[in-house]
Coordinates of C-alpha atoms in Angstrom, one line a residue:
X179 CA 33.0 20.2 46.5
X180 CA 30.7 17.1 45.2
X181 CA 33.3 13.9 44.0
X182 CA 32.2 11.7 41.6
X183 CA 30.7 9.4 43.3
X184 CA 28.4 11.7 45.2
X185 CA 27.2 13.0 41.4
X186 CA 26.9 9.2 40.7
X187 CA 24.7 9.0 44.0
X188 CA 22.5 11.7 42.6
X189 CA 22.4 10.6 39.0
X190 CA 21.2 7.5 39.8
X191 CA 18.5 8.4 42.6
X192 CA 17.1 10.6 39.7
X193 CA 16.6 8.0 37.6
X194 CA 15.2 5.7 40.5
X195 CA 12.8 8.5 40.4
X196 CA 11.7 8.9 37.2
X197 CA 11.7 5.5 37.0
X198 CA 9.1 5.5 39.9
X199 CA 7.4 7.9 38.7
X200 CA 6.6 6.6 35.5
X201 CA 5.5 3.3 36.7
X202 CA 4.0 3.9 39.8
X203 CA 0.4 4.0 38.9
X204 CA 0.9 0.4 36.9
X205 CA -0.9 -0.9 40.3
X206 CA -4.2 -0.7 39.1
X207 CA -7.4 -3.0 38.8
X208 CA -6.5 -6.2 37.2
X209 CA -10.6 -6.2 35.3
X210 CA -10.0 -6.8 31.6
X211 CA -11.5 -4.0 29.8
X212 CA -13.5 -4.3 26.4
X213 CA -11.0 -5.5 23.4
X214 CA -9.7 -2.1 21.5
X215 CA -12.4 -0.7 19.0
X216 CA -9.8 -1.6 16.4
X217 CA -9.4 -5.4 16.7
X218 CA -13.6 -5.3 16.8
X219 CA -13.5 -3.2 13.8
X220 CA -11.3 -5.2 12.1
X221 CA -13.0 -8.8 13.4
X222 CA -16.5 -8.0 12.5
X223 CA -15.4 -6.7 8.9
X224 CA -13.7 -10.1 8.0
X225 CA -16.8 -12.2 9.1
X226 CA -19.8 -10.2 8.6
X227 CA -19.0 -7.8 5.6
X228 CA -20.7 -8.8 2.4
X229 CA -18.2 -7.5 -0.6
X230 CA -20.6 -6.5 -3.4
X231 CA -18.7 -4.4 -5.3
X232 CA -18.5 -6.4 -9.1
X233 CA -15.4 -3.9 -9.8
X234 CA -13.8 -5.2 -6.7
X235 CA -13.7 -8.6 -7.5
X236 CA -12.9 -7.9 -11.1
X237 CA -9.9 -6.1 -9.9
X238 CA -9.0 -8.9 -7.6
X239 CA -8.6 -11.5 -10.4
X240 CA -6.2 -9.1 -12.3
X241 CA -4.3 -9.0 -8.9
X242 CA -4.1 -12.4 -8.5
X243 CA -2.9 -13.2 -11.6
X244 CA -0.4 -11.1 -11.8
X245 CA 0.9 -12.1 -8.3
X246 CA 1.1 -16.0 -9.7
X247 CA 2.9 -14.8 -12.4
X248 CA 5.4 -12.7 -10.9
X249 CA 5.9 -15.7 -8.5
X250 CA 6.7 -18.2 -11.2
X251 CA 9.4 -15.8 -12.9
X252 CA 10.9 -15.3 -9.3
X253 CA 11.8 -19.1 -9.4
X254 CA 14.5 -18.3 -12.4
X255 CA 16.8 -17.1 -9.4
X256 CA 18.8 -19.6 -7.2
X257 CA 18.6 -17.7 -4.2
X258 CA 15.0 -17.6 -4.0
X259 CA 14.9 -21.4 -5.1
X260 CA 17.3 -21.9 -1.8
X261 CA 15.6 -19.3 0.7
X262 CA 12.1 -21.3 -0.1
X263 CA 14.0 -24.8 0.7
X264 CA 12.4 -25.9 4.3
X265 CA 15.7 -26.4 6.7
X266 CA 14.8 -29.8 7.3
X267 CA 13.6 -31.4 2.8
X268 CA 10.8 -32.9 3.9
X269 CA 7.7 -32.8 1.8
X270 CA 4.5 -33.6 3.3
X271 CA 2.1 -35.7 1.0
X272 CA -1.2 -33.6 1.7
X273 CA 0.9 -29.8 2.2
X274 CA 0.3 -27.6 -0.2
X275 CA 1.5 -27.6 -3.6
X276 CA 4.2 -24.6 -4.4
X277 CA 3.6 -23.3 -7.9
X278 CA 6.5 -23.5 -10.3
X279 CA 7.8 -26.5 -8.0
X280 CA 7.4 -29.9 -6.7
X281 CA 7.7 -28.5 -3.1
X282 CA 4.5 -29.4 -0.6
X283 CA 4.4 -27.8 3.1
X284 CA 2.5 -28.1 5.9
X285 CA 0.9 -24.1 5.7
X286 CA 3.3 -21.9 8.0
X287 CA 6.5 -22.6 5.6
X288 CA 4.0 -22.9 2.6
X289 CA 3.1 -18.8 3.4
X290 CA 6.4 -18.1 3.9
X291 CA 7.3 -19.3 0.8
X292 CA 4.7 -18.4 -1.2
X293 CA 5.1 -14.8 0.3
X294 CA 8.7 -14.7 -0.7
X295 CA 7.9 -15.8 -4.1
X296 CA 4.9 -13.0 -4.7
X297 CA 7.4 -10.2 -3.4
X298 CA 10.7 -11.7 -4.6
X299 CA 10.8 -9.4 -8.0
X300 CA 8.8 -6.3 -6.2
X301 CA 6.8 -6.6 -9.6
X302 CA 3.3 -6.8 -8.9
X303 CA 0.3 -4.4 -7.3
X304 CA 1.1 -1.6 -4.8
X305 CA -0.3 0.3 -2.7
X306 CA 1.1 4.2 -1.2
X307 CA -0.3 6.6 1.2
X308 CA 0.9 7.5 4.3
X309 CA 2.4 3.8 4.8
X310 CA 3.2 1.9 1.6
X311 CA 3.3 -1.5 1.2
X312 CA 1.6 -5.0 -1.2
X313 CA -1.4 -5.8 -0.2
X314 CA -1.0 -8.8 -2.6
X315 CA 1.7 -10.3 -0.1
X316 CA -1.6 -11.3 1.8
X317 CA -2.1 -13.5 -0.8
X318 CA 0.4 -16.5 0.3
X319 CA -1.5 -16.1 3.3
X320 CA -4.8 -17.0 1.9
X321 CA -3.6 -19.9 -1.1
X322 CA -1.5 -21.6 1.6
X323 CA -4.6 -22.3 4.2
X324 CA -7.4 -22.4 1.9
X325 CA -5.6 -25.0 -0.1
X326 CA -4.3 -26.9 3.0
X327 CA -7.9 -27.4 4.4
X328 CA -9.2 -28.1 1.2
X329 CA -6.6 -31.2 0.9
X330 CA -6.3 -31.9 5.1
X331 CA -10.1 -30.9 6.1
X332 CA -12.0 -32.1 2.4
X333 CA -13.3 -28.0 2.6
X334 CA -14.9 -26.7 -0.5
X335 CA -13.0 -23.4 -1.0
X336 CA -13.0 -22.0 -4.8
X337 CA -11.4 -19.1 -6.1
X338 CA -14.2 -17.2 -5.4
X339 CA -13.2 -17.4 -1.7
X340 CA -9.6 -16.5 -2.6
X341 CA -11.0 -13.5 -4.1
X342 CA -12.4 -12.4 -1.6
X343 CA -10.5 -12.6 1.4
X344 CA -7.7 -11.0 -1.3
X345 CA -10.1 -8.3 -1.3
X346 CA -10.7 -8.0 2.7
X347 CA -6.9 -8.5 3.0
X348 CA -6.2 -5.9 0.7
X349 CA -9.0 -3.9 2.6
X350 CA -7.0 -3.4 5.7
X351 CA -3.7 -2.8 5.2
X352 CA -4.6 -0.5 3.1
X353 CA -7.0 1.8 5.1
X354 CA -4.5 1.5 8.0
X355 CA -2.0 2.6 5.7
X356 CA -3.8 5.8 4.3
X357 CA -3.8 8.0 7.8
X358 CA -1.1 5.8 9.7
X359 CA 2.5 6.1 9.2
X360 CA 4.5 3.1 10.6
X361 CA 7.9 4.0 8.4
X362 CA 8.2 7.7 10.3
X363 CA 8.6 5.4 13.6
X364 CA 10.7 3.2 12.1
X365 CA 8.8 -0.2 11.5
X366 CA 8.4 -1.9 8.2
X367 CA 5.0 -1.9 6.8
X368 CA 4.8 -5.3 6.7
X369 CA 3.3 -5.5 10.0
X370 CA 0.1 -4.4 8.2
X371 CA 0.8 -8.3 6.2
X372 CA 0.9 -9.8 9.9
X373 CA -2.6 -7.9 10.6
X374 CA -4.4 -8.5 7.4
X375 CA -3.0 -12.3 7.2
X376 CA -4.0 -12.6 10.7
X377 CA -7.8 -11.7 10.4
X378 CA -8.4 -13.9 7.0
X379 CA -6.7 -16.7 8.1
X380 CA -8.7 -16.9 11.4
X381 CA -11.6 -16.5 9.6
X382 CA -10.8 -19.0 6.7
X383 CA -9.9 -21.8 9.7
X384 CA -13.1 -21.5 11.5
X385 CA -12.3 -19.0 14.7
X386 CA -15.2 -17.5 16.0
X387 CA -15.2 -13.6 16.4
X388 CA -13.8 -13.3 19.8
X389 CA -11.0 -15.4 18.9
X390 CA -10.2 -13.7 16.2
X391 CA -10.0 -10.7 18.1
X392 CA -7.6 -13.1 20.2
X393 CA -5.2 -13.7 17.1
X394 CA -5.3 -10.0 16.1
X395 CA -4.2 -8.8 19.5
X396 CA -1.3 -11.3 19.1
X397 CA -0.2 -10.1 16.3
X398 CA 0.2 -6.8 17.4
X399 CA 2.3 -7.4 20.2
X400 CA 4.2 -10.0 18.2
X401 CA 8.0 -8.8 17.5
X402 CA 8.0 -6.1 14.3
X403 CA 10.5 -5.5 12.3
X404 CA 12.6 -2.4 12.0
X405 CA 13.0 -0.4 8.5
X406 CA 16.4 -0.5 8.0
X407 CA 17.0 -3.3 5.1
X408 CA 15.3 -1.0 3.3
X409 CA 17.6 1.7 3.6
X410 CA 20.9 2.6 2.7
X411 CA 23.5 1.8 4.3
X412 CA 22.4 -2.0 5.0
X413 CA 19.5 -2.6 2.2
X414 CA 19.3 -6.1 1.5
X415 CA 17.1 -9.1 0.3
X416 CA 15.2 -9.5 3.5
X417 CA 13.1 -6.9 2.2
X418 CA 12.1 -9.5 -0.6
X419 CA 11.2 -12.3 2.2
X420 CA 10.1 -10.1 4.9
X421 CA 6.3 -10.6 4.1
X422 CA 6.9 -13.7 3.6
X423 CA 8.1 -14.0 7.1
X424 CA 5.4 -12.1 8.5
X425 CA 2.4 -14.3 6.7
X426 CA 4.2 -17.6 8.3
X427 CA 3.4 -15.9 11.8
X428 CA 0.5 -15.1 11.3
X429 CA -0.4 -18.1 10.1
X430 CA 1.4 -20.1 13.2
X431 CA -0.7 -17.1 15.6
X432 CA -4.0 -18.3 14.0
X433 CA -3.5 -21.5 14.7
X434 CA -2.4 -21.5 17.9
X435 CA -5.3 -19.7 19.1
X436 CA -7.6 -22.2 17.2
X437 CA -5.4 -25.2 18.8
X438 CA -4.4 -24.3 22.2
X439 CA -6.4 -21.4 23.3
X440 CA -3.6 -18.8 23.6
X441 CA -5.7 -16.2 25.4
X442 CA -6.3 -12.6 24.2
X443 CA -4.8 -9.2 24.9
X444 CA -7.6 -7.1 24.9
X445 CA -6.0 -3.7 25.3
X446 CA -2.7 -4.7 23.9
X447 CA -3.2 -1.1 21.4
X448 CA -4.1 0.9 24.0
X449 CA -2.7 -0.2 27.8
X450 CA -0.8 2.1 29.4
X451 CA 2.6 2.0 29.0
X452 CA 2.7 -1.5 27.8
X453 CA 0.3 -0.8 24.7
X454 CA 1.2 -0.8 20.9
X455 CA 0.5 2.8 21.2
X456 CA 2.9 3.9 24.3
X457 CA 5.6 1.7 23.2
X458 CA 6.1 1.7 19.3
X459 CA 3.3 4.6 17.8
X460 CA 4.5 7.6 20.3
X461 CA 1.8 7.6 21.9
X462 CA -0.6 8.3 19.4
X463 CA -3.9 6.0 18.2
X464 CA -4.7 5.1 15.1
X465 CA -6.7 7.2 12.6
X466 CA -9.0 6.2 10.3
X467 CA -10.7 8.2 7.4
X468 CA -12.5 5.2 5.8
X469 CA -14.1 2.5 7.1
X470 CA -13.7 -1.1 5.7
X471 CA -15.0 -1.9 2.5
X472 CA -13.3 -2.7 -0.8
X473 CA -11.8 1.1 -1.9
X474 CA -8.7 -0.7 -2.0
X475 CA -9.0 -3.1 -4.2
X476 CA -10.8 -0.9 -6.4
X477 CA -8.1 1.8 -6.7
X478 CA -4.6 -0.8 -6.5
X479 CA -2.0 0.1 -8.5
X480 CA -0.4 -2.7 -10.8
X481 CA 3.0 -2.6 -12.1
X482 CA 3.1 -3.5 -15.6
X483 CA 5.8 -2.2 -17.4
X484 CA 8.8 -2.0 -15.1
X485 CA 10.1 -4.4 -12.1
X486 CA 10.7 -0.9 -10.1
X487 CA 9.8 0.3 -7.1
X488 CA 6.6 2.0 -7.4
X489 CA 7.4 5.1 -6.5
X490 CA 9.5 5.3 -9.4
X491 CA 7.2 3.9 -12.2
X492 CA 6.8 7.0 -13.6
X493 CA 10.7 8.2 -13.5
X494 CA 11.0 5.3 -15.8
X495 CA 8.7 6.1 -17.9
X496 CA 9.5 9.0 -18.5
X497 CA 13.3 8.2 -18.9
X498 CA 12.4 5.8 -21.5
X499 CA 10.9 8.8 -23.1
X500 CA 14.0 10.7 -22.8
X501 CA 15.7 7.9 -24.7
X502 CA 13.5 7.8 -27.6
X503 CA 14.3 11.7 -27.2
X504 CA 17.7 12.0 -27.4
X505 CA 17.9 9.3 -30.2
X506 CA 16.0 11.3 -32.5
X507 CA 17.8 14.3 -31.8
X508 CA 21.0 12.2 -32.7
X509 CA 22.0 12.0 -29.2
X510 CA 22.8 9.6 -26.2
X511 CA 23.2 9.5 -22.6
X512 CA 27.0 10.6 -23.3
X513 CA 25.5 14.0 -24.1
X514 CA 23.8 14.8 -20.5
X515 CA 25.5 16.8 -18.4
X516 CA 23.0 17.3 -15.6
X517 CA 19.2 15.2 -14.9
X518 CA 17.0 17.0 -12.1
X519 CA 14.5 14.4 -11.0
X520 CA 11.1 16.3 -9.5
X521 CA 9.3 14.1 -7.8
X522 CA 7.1 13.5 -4.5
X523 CA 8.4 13.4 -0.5
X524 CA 7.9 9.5 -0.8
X525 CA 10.2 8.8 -3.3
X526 CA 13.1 11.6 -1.9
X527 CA 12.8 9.6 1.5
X528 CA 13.0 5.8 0.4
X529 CA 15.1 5.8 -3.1
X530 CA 16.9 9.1 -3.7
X531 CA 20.1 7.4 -3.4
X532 CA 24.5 8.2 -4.0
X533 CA 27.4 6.5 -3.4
X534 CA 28.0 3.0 -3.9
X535 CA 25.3 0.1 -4.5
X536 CA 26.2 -3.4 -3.7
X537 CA 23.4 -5.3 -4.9
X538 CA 20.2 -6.5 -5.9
X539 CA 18.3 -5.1 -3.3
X540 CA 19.9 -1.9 -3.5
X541 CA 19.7 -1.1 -6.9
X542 CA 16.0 -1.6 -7.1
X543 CA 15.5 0.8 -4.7
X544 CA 17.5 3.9 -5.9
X545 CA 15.4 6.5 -8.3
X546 CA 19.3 7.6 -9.9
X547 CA 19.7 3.4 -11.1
X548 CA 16.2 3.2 -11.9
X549 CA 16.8 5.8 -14.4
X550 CA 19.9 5.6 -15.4
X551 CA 19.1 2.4 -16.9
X552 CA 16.8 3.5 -19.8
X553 CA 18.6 6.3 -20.9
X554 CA 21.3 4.7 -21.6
X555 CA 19.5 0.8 -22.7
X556 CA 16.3 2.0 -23.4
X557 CA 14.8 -0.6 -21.0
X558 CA 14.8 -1.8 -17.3
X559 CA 14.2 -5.3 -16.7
X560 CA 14.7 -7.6 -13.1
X561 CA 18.0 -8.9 -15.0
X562 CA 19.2 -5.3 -15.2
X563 CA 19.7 -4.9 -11.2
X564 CA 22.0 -7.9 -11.0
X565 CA 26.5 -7.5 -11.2
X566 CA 26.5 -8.8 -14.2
X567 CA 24.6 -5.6 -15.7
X568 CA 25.8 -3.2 -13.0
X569 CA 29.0 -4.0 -12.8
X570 CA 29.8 -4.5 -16.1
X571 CA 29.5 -0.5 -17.6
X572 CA 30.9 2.2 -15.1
X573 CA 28.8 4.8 -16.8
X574 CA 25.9 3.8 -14.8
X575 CA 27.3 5.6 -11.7
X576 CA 28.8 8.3 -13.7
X577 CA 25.2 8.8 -15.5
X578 CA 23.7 8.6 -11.7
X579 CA 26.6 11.1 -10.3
X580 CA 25.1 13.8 -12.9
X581 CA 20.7 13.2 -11.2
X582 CA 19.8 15.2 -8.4
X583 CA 16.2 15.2 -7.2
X584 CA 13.8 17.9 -5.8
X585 CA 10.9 17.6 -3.2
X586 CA 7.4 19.2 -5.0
X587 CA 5.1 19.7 -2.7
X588 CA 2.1 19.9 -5.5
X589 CA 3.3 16.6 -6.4
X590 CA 3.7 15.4 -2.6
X591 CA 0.0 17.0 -2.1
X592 CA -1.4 14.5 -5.4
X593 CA 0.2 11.8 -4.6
X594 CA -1.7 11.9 -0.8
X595 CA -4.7 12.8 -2.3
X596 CA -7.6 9.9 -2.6
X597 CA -9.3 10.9 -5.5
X598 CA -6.1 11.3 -7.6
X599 CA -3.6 9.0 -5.4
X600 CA -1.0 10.0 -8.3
X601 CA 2.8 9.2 -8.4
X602 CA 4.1 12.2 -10.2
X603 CA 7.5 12.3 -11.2
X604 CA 9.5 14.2 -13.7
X605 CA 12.7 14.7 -15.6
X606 CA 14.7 18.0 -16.8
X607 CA 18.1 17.1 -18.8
X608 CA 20.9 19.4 -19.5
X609 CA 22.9 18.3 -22.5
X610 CA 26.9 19.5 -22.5
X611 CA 26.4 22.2 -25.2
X612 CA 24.2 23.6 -22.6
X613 CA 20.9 22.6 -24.2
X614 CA 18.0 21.8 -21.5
X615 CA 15.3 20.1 -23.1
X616 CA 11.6 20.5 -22.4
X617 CA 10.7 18.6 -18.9
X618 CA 9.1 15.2 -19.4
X619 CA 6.9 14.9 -16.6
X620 CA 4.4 11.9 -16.1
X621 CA 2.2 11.9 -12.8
X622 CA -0.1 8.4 -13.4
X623 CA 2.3 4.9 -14.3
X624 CA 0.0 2.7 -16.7
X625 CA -0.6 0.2 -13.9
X626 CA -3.0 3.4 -12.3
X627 CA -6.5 3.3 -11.8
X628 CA -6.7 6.3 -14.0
X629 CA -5.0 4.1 -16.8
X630 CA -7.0 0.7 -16.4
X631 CA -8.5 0.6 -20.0
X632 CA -4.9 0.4 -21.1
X633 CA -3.4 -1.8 -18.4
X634 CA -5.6 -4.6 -18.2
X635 CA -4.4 -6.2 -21.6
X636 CA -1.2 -5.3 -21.2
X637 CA -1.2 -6.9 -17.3
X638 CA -2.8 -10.2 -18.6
X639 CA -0.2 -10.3 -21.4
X640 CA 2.3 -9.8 -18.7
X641 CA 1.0 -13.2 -16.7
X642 CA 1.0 -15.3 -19.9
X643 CA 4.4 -14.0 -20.2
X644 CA 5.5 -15.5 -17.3
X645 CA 3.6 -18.9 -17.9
X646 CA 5.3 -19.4 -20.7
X647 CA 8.7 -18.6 -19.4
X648 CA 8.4 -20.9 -16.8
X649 CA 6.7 -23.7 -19.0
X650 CA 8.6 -22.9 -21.9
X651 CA 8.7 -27.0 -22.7
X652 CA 5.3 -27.4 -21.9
X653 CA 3.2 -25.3 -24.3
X654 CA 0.0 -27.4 -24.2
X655 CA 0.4 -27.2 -20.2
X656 CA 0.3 -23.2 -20.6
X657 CA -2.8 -23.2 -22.6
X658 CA -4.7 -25.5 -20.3
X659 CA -3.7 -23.0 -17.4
X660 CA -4.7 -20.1 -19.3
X661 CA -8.0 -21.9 -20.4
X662 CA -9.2 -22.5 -16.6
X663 CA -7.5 -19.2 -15.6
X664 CA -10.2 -17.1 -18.2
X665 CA -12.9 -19.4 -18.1
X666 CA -16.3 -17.9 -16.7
X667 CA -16.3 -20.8 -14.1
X668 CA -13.2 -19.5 -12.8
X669 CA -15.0 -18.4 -9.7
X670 CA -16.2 -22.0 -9.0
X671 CA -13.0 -24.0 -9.3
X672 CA -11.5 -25.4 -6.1
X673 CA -8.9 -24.2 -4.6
X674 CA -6.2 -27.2 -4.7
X675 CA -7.7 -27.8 -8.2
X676 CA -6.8 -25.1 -9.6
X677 CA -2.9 -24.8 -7.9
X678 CA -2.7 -28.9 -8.7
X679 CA -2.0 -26.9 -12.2
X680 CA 1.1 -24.9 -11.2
X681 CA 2.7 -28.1 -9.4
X682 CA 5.8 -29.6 -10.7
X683 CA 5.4 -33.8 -9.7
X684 CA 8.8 -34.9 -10.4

């Protein structure tokens, strides 16, 4: 009869084994092979690719308003006023100039906190494939060095420049996130900031291609982030700093290899065992169905009417719709009995949502709240995800208790396709006298491609919006802003000039 500790004996020789066996060919040559095709790739496209593309950079202005703008009107909350705070106040006299504040850092906390700002409200562009994500997080990236060497270095950088690398930034995290799926192995998307970031920054501070190749390899291996403050049970706020944190390493990785010669990792996607690929992607590489160009910038999606997540836009919409619906039919949100919410796999796997929601962070990121919101209000603003809206009117969560949503696969099939790249979503509501009325259904939110004649006022009108908020006192301040900001020599203003506007100099 075997005892226990003949079973443990076994047990652990097995493992011994396995453990052998896994790792006993790791004694190979010690020759550094070629770097990975896709740090080349990647490397060549941020120094030697020419962006031509007029609708590109046209685009890339709308983006980067609208990413200023939605970083003033994040300043109107405490915590993101605190979270931007350095640990140590010290303002340097040269750092770059914070928007909306009198704050100047030296560039790694300047990302960081220009990242946290852009992202804070999760009101600006998008972008949803396979991996979702803002490519406009980049953009913290790219203001906080350009601006730093313009006032550190006397470099000429205008907003051209800006516009550009927002381009290239935009570029590849989103054709990695089109046929690579980082969520279904549980990392957050914004490693694809850290990448992006990574490559424009090295560029913009003067590292030569092989070096560059250097600071992408370390920002793959650097430490990821996992998914979960993005899902219930434990979503959070850290989703609203994350890219943030992940443009302040990448900007610390660039610099290091420009300072200090860091060394590269030239197969740190594809070495055995140790690689990204073995350890974190299952094994698999990544594909590619694109190469690098400016597709992305050309087909972002801008949010414009709602601070939701994107793959709700169209839920809204449409429940504002049902509002105006039930109002003329003499009705309210009192009168539904049931809501069945048809929408795409996306949405069912990162904001179909029950049970409790205990804050911010979770409330923007349920399709049931998102809803619930205009049909009973007959709006949704940032305000409307804080207690003192969703705490004070329990028939939010008994209007939520009554949705239910569906997986459609036509809509799951558009939504992946890139000529449409649509975010369908749509609405059936049973009333109590057992009235269903006609399904609203609304596959393209205004901030689509598809929908650009009618967004672009209404985005611009969005970003004056927000000037004026934040200058309210300061009208003749707002118009000077919005003067430079439409000028035709836009392109041609320097960097640090142009964000000298936004400063506070208390």
């Amino acid at each position: 009869m075997m005892t226990s500790m003949s079973r443990s004996k076994i047990f652990n020789l097995k493992k011994t084994n396995i453990f052998l066996s896994r790792y006993s060919t790791l004694q190979t040559s010690n020759e550094r092979p070629n770097p990975d095709n896709v740090l080349v790739d990647i490397a060549n496209y941020v120094h030697n690719k020419e962006i031509t593309s007029l609708t590109a950079y046209q685009t890339a202005k709308l983006c980067f308003l609208d990413t200023l703008g939605c970083g003033l009107a994040s300043l109107k909350y405490k915590q993101v006023q605190d979270i931007i705070k350095p640990i140590v106040p010290l303002n340097i006299s040269q750092g770059v100039k914070i928007l909306g504040t009198s704050h100047q850092f030296e560039p790694i906390h300047a990302g960081f906190a220009l990242g946290t700002m852009f992202r804070w409200l999760d009101f600006n562009d998008c972008w949803l494939a396979k991996e979702w994500g803002h490519p406009s997080d980049n953009l913290g990236a790219i203001l906080a060095v350009t601006d730093f060497l313009n006032r550190t270095e006397n470099r000429k950088f205008k907003m051209r420049d800006v516009l550009e690398n927002m381009i290239k930034a935009h570029e590849i995290q989103g054709i990695f996130a089109l046929e690579n799926s980082f969520n279904e192995v549980g990392l957050d998307h914004v490693i694809l900031v850290k990448i992006a970031s990574i490559a424009v920054v090295a560029n913009l501070i003067g590292l030569n291609i092989q070096q560059t190749i250097d600071a992408i390899s370390h920002a793959f291996v650097d430490g990821h982030p996992l998914r979960t403050y993005r899902h219930a049970p434990n979503t959070n706020s850290r989703k609203s700093w994350a890219a943030g944190d992940a443009i302040s390493r990448a900007i610390k990785l660039a610099f290091m290899v420009k300072n200090s010669n860091i060394g590269p990792m030239q197969s740190v996607l594809t070495a055995k065992n140790w690689g990204f690929y073995d350890v974190l992607f299952n094994g698999n590489q990544f594909k590619f169905n694109l190469k690098f160009n400016s597709y992305v910038m050309e087909n972002i999606l801008f949010k414009i009417s709602y601070p939701a997540e994107f793959h709700a836009q169209t839920a809204v919409e449409a429940a504002m719709k049902a509002h105006t619906l039930l109002t003329n039919l003499g009705k309210s949100y009192k009168d539904i009995k049931s809501v069945r919410i048809r929408t795409q796999d996306a949405a069912m796997r990162i904001i179909d949502k029950s049970g409790p929601l205990y804050n911010y962070a979770d409330r923007d990121h349920c399709i049931q709240y998102m809803i619930a919101i205009p049909l009973i209000y007959g709006r949704l603003t940032a305000q409307d995800y804080h207690d003192e809206v969703a705490l004070s009117n329990t028939d939010i969560d008994t209007l939520r208790s009554k949705m239910y949503c569906v997986r459609d696969d036509q809509f799951t099939k558009d939504y992946l396709d890139p000529q449409k790249r649509s975010i369908p979503n749509a609405l059936t509501i049973e009333l109590n006298d057992g009235t269903i009325l006609d399904e609203i259904v609304v596959e393209y939110p205004v901030g689509h491609k598809f929908r650009r004649d009618e967004g672009i006022p209404l985005l611009l009108k969005k970003f004056e919006n927000h000037l004026k908020d934040h200058y309210q006192k300061e009208p003749a301040h707002v118009e000077n802003i919005l003067k430079i900001s439409y000028s035709k020599k836009f392109e041609s203003v320097p960097v640090h000039e142009y964000l000298d506007q936004f400063w506070l100099n208390k």
